[in-house]
PDB file of C-alpha atoms in Angstrom:
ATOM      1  CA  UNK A1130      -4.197   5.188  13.829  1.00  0.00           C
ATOM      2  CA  UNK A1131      -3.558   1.508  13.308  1.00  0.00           C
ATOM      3  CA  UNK A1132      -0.630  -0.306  13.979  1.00  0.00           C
ATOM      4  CA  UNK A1133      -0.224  -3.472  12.816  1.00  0.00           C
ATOM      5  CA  UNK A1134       3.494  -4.180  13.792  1.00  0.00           C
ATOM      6  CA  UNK A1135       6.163  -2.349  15.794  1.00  0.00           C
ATOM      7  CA  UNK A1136       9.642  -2.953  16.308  1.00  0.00           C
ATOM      8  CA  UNK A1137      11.739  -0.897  19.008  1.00  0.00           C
ATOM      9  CA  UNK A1138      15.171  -0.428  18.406  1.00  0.00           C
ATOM     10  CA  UNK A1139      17.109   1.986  21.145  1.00  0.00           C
ATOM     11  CA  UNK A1140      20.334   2.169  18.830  1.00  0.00           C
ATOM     12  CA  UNK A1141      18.590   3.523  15.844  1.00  0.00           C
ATOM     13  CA  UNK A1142      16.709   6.758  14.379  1.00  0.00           C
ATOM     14  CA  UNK A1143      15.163   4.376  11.810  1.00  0.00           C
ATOM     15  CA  UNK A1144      11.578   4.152  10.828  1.00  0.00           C
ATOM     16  CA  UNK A1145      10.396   1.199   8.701  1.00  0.00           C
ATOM     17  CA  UNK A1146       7.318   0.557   6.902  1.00  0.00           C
ATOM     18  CA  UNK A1147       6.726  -2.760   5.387  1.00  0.00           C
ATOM     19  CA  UNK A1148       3.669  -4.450   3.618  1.00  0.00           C
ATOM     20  CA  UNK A1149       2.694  -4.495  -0.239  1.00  0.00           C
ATOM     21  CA  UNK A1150       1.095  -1.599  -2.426  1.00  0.00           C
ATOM     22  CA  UNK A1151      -0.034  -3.875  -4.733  1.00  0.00           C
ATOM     23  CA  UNK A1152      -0.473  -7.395  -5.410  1.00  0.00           C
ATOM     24  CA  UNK A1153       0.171  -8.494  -8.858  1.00  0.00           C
ATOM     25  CA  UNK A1154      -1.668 -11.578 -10.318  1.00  0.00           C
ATOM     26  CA  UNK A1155      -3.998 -12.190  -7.478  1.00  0.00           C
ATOM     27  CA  UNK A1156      -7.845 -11.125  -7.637  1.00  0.00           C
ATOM     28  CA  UNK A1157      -8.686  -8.058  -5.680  1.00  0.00           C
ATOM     29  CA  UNK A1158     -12.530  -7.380  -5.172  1.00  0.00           C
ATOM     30  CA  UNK A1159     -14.349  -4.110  -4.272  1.00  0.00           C
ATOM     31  CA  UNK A1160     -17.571  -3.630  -3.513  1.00  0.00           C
ATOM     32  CA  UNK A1161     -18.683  -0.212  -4.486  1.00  0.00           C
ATOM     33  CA  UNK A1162     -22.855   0.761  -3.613  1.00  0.00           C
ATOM     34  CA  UNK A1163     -23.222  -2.682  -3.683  1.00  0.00           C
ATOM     35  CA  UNK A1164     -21.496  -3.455  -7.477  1.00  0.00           C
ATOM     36  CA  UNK A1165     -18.817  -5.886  -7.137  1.00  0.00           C
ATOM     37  CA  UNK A1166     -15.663  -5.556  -9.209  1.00  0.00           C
ATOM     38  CA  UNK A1167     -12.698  -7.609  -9.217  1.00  0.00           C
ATOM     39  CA  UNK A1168      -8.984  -6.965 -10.567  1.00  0.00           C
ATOM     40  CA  UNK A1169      -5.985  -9.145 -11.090  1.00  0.00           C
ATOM     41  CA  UNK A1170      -3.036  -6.447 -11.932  1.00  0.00           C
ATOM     42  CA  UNK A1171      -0.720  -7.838 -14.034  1.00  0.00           C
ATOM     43  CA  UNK A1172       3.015  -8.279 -12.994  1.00  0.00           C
ATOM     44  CA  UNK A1173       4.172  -6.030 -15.767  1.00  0.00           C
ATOM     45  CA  UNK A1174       2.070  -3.453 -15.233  1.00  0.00           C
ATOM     46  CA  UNK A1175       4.473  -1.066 -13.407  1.00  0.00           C
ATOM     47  CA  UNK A1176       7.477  -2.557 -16.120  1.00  0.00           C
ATOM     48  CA  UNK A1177       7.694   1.790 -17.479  1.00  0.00           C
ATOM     49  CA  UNK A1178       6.045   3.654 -14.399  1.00  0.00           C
ATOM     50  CA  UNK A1179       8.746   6.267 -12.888  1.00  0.00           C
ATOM     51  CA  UNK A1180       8.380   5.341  -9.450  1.00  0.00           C
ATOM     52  CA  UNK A1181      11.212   7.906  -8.083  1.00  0.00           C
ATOM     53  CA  UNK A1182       8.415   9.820  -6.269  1.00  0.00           C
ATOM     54  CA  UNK A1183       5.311   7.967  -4.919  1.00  0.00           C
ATOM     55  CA  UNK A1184       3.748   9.280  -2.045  1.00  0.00           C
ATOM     56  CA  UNK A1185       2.825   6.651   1.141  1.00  0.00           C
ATOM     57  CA  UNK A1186      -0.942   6.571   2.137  1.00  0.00           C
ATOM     58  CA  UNK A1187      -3.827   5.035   3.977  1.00  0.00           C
ATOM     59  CA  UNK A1188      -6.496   3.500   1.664  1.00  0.00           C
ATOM     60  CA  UNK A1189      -5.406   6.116  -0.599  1.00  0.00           C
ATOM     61  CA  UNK A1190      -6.437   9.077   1.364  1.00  0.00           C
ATOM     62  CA  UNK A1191      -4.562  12.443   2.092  1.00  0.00           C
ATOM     63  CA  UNK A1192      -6.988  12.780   5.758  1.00  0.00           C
ATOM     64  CA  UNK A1193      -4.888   9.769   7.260  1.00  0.00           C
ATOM     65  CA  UNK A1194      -1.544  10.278   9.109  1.00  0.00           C
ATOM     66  CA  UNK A1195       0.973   7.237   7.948  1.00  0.00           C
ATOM     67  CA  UNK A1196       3.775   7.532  10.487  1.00  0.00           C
TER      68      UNK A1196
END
């Protein structure tokens, strides 16, 4: 497991997990067998999504315990 940040509060049950799921308008790059792609996600690109039930994960895998 990696933790990247932890913040220990004694009067409270609360868990919080902060960072981005995506970042719009900034290049992302992936190198896949050794092709290189790149992707700039537009800021409107989640303007219609219903986002009332999105799952948290690692890298986008189901084999990775979040919290």
């Amino acid at each position: 497991m990696e933790i990247r940040a932890v913040q220990d509060n004694p009067d409270s049950n609360e868990m919080i997990v902060e960072g981005y799921a995506i970042r719009f308008n900034e290049p992302a790059i992936f190198d896949f067998g050794g092709e290189e792609f790149r992707e700039i996600i537009d800021s409107r690109a989640l303007d219609k999504a219903d986002m009332t039930d999105v799952p948290l994960k690692y890298n986008h895998s189901d084999h990775v315990m979040v919290m």
